[in-house]
Amino acid sequence: GRVPVKAQPRRRLRDLNRVDRRHQALQLRRQRKEAVLAEKRSLGSRDGPPHLVVVVLLHSRAAVHDSLRLLQSQDSAVVRADEGGAGGFALLCPRLKQRWRFVTAQAGDLHAVLDLAKVADSMLFILHPVDGWDSAGEHCLSCLFAQGLPSYALAVPGGTDLPPKKRIDARKKLFKSIEKRFPEAKLFPLNTEQESLLLLRHLSSQKQRHLAFRDRRAHLLARAAEFVPSQDSDLVGTLKVSGFVRGQTLNVNSLVHIVGHGDFQLSQVDAPPDPLSLNPRVVKGQKKSQDMEVQDDAGNGADEMEEDIKVLMKADASKQESLQSEVVPDPMEGEQTWPTEEELQEAEDSLKANRRVVKVPKGTSKYQAAWIVDDGEEGSEKDDDDEDDDMDDDLMEEAVSQEGESSEEEAGEEESETMTVSECLRDDQYDEKMEEDEQMLERYKQERMDEMFPDEVDTPRDVPARVRFQKYRGLKSFRTSPWDPKENLPRDYARIFQFQDFSRTRKNLFKQIQKEETEGASVGWYVTLHVCNVPVSVMESFKEGKPLVLFSLLPHEQKMSVLNFLVRRHPGNSEPVRAKEELIFHCGFRRFRASPLFSQHTSADKHKLERFLRPDAALVVTVYAPITFPPASVLLFKQRSNGMHDLIATGSLLSVDPDRIVIKRLVLSGHPFKIFTKTAVVRYMFFNREDVMWFKPVELRTKWGRRGHIKEPLGTHGHMKCHFDGQLKSQDTVLLNLYKRVFPKWTYDPHVPEPVPWVRSESALPEREVEME
């Protein structure tokens, strides 16, 4: 009965000695080093894409135009302007064998800065020589750090007009201010051509930071664009976008996402000649200038491109990804069978058993008698829809407001709001904002009451509790009691897609990207993409100077599902944010609007709903949104009444899981009326005898740690006799927990309004101080 010992494979028998292990580690280290050097050499070289540098102005008084003029004034360099209204330019340096493309983000346009940072190789921050950055620059840096910051450099133009002593003091002050944000950064003065050359060398030789969500997807920043309207309508047509492929190989059959505009299909990929070549061809009839003057691509270069355009590939209808984002639910999908004779007879017997005798007026028909309700019958249940959640919240608000009014009378001026307005504002402008401030003060009160009495609601007097809370249930243990994730799903769940195993699908997909070589346009090629059925608004925004950024989508990323984000409250924002409020999401390369749910981040299978975004803990945000494979950063913004966007939370994508159970808890409270050794008479939890009998199986608990259950009702006004595991205190409160699963609302909107630019001079704004005790 012995089992022979399993023979070890030869690979295990050949153990490496110390010298071989050292040699193997040295080879691996050398391979990694060569890979990093090869990547650094390819960026900006003849074979790779140009080094994309995004110039961001962090202070309103920083001299950004002088800095760009210095960068363009390099010896033996060619400067070529971009198309569109962005005002970018390309810098070709044959002596350094490098080529750069500089793009300037519009001052105050937050969406443009974030979109350019998604595809930038390096960020060039322009600082003020004394103050560094202002409030708008601080807000911009907070958003960039939360999204993911690529390689960067800090340039300080100006400061030469200061006296030498003040110049040294200003530099020390500047170093102190940037120490927290950029602990290992190096400041580059930018006042001469030699200093600009040092800055260019630093940009080309510094270590590149990788952003995971863009390294696994092909992406492209448009250098030129052309809109060809369709035959049916001038509002929709084909958009021809030209630019350099970055990240991964671009396949014509995959979908592309235009940031801020949606998902689209490709019909064709062309290969025009490279307009930023380090060794350009000489066109006949055009003499090569000796001093390498500034050239424009808008002239005869466009005619040359039209002549030499080559078609790389065309889309295959059988292999092309579909744009279908939702499942079309079929209400008749369930199996329909004809009932058997036994089932018909059983139905007749049940009807006979359920017949009732009702006193009706003389002459009443059977149809009319069926609608007459006896006195003993209970009210029918309400419809199962999303309005029940709103009714819960409304009753919660009424209870909170009533308790808040009584507490105000007792505590006096416990919460106060003081507002000081500058002299330039008139009294009528002051009064216009009072209503908004009253609403904000009411939200502060609700948030504070929710912190003091979490999930507690008052039992309604006009509606029976068994009817008002008929969708709730009691649980023996919130942690261990079972809850079926497929039970009582809403109709919106018929429209979404779900993975059998999301983590395994993601793992296999990333392995396929890393190992297999896909057919398409390789990294560094200058291509023209033909994007189908694009609205004309995309071209209009490009002409206005907005960046046009394209990302290729991985399989399934155009389909809708339930996304869960792990976020933490941003310390710079303290306004209360309620669940189901409309927020603006920047998730990876997407941005959209949705009304999320907040829940606790735990390792259990059920997660408690949070009514407000907590400032002291990480929460999970749940929304309906297109599938995105993590890792991906997420930024949450809230739009003010004046159009400005405030950053309220930052985090990352946690999972794509529709089965994540979010439980809403309601707590009914009662007070001990008479206390005995282990029993007590409790009142004010219910107000009729039937409600006490209905909630009798649910376990009770107290704020001081006692547990018990309802024994019997006393009288007809809601008093009940309860048994506990110890004697109660007179100041204790008896609680009863009820639970219900909640789902997010389908409010997904891919169109986000443009934010109002941040006001940099804070003296023009009214000074507002809110004091909360």
CSV table of C-alpha atoms in Angstrom, one decimal, residues 571-729:
chain,number,residue,atom,x,y,z
A,571,PRO,CA,-8.8,68.2,3.4
A,572,GLY,CA,-9.4,71.5,1.6
A,573,ASN,CA,-13.2,71.0,1.4
A,574,SER,CA,-15.5,70.9,4.4
A,575,GLU,CA,-19.0,71.4,3.0
A,576,PRO,CA,-21.4,68.6,3.7
A,577,VAL,CA,-22.0,66.2,0.8
A,578,ARG,CA,-25.1,64.0,1.0
A,579,ALA,CA,-25.6,60.7,-0.8
A,580,LYS,CA,-27.4,60.8,-4.1
A,581,GLU,CA,-26.2,64.3,-4.8
A,582,GLU,CA,-25.0,64.9,-8.4
A,583,LEU,CA,-21.2,64.8,-8.5
A,584,ILE,CA,-18.6,65.1,-11.3
A,585,PHE,CA,-16.2,62.1,-11.7
A,586,HIS,CA,-12.8,62.1,-13.4
A,587,CYS,CA,-12.1,58.3,-13.5
A,588,GLY,CA,-8.9,57.5,-15.4
A,589,PHE,CA,-9.4,58.9,-18.9
A,590,ARG,CA,-13.2,59.4,-18.5
A,591,ARG,CA,-15.3,62.1,-16.9
A,592,PHE,CA,-19.0,62.0,-16.3
A,593,ARG,CA,-21.8,63.0,-13.9
A,594,ALA,CA,-23.6,60.7,-11.6
A,595,SER,CA,-25.5,60.5,-8.3
A,596,PRO,CA,-23.5,58.0,-6.1
A,597,LEU,CA,-24.1,56.0,-2.9
A,598,PHE,CA,-21.6,56.2,0.0
A,599,SER,CA,-20.9,53.0,2.0
A,600,GLN,CA,-18.3,51.9,4.5
A,601,HIS,CA,-15.1,50.1,3.4
A,602,THR,CA,-15.0,46.8,5.2
A,603,SER,CA,-14.0,43.2,4.5
A,604,ALA,CA,-17.5,41.8,5.1
A,605,ASP,CA,-20.1,40.8,2.6
A,606,LYS,CA,-22.5,43.6,3.6
A,607,HIS,CA,-21.6,47.3,3.8
A,608,LYS,CA,-23.5,49.9,5.7
A,609,LEU,CA,-24.8,53.0,3.8
A,610,GLU,CA,-23.4,56.4,4.9
A,611,ARG,CA,-25.7,59.4,4.4
A,612,PHE,CA,-22.9,61.9,4.2
A,613,LEU,CA,-19.3,61.9,2.9
A,614,ARG,CA,-17.3,61.4,6.1
A,615,PRO,CA,-14.1,63.6,6.5
A,616,ASP,CA,-12.3,61.1,8.8
A,617,ALA,CA,-12.6,57.8,7.0
A,618,ALA,CA,-12.2,56.2,3.6
A,619,LEU,CA,-15.6,55.4,1.9
A,620,VAL,CA,-16.7,53.5,-1.1
A,621,VAL,CA,-18.6,55.3,-3.8
A,622,THR,CA,-21.0,53.3,-5.9
A,623,VAL,CA,-22.4,54.4,-9.3
A,624,TYR,CA,-23.6,53.1,-12.7
A,625,ALA,CA,-20.8,53.9,-15.2
A,626,PRO,CA,-18.9,52.3,-18.1
A,627,ILE,CA,-16.5,49.4,-17.2
A,628,THR,CA,-13.0,50.5,-16.5
A,629,PHE,CA,-10.1,48.2,-15.6
A,630,PRO,CA,-8.1,49.3,-12.6
A,631,PRO,CA,-5.8,50.8,-11.7
A,632,ALA,CA,-7.3,54.1,-12.4
A,633,SER,CA,-7.4,57.3,-10.3
A,634,VAL,CA,-10.7,59.1,-9.5
A,635,LEU,CA,-11.5,62.7,-8.6
A,636,LEU,CA,-14.8,63.9,-7.3
A,637,PHE,CA,-16.0,67.4,-8.0
A,638,LYS,CA,-19.1,69.3,-6.9
A,639,GLN,CA,-20.4,72.1,-9.0
A,640,ARG,CA,-21.3,75.4,-7.2
A,641,SER,CA,-24.2,77.6,-8.1
A,642,ASN,CA,-21.8,80.0,-9.9
A,643,GLY,CA,-20.4,77.2,-12.1
A,644,MET,CA,-17.0,76.6,-10.3
A,645,HIS,CA,-16.0,73.0,-9.5
A,646,ASP,CA,-14.7,72.2,-6.0
A,647,LEU,CA,-12.6,69.1,-5.4
A,648,ILE,CA,-14.3,67.2,-2.6
A,649,ALA,CA,-12.7,63.7,-2.7
A,650,THR,CA,-9.9,61.7,-4.3
A,651,GLY,CA,-9.1,58.0,-4.6
A,652,SER,CA,-9.0,55.1,-7.0
A,653,LEU,CA,-11.1,52.5,-8.7
A,654,LEU,CA,-11.8,49.6,-6.3
A,655,SER,CA,-13.8,47.1,-8.4
A,656,VAL,CA,-16.5,46.5,-10.9
A,657,ASP,CA,-19.0,44.5,-8.9
A,658,PRO,CA,-22.8,44.7,-9.1
A,659,ASP,CA,-23.1,42.1,-6.3
A,660,ARG,CA,-21.7,44.5,-3.7
A,661,ILE,CA,-24.4,44.7,-1.1
A,662,VAL,CA,-25.0,48.2,0.3
A,663,ILE,CA,-27.4,48.1,3.3
A,664,LYS,CA,-29.4,51.1,4.6
A,665,ARG,CA,-30.0,51.0,8.3
A,666,LEU,CA,-32.9,52.6,10.2
A,667,VAL,CA,-32.9,52.8,14.0
A,668,LEU,CA,-36.1,53.1,16.0
A,669,SER,CA,-35.6,54.4,19.5
A,670,GLY,CA,-37.7,54.0,22.6
A,671,HIS,CA,-37.4,55.0,26.3
A,672,PRO,CA,-37.8,52.8,29.4
A,673,PHE,CA,-41.0,53.8,31.3
A,674,LYS,CA,-40.8,51.2,34.2
A,675,ILE,CA,-37.6,49.3,35.0
A,676,PHE,CA,-37.5,45.9,36.8
A,677,THR,CA,-34.7,43.4,37.4
A,678,LYS,CA,-34.4,42.1,33.9
A,679,THR,CA,-37.6,43.4,32.3
A,680,ALA,CA,-38.7,46.9,31.4
A,681,VAL,CA,-41.7,48.7,30.0
A,682,VAL,CA,-40.7,50.7,26.9
A,683,ARG,CA,-42.7,53.4,25.2
A,684,TYR,CA,-42.4,55.9,22.3
A,685,MET,CA,-41.0,53.2,19.9
A,686,PHE,CA,-44.4,52.3,18.5
A,687,PHE,CA,-47.9,53.8,18.9
A,688,ASN,CA,-50.3,50.9,18.4
A,689,ARG,CA,-50.5,47.3,19.5
A,690,GLU,CA,-50.3,45.8,15.9
A,691,ASP,CA,-46.9,47.3,15.3
A,692,VAL,CA,-45.5,45.8,18.5
A,693,MET,CA,-46.7,42.3,17.4
A,694,TRP,CA,-45.3,42.8,13.9
A,695,PHE,CA,-41.7,43.7,15.1
A,696,LYS,CA,-41.7,41.2,18.0
A,697,PRO,CA,-39.2,38.8,16.3
A,698,VAL,CA,-36.5,41.6,15.9
A,699,GLU,CA,-33.8,41.8,18.6
A,700,LEU,CA,-33.5,44.9,20.7
A,701,ARG,CA,-30.3,46.6,21.9
A,702,THR,CA,-29.5,49.6,24.1
A,703,LYS,CA,-26.9,52.4,23.8
A,704,TRP,CA,-25.3,51.1,27.0
A,705,GLY,CA,-24.8,47.6,25.6
A,706,ARG,CA,-27.8,45.6,26.8
A,707,ARG,CA,-29.6,43.1,24.5
A,708,GLY,CA,-33.1,41.8,24.7
A,709,HIS,CA,-36.4,41.1,22.9
A,710,ILE,CA,-40.0,42.1,23.0
A,711,LYS,CA,-42.2,39.8,25.2
A,712,GLU,CA,-45.7,41.2,24.8
A,713,PRO,CA,-47.6,44.5,24.1
A,714,LEU,CA,-49.2,46.4,26.9
A,715,GLY,CA,-52.4,48.3,26.1
A,716,THR,CA,-53.3,49.7,22.7
A,717,HIS,CA,-50.9,52.7,22.5
A,718,GLY,CA,-47.6,51.1,21.8
A,719,HIS,CA,-46.3,50.3,25.3
A,720,MET,CA,-44.5,47.0,25.4
A,721,LYS,CA,-42.9,44.7,27.9
A,722,CYS,CA,-39.3,43.8,27.0
A,723,HIS,CA,-36.8,41.3,28.5
A,724,PHE,CA,-33.1,42.2,28.6
A,725,ASP,CA,-29.8,40.4,29.7
A,726,GLY,CA,-29.4,42.8,32.6
A,727,GLN,CA,-31.1,45.7,34.4
A,728,LEU,CA,-31.5,48.9,32.4
A,729,LYS,CA,-30.5,52.4,33.5
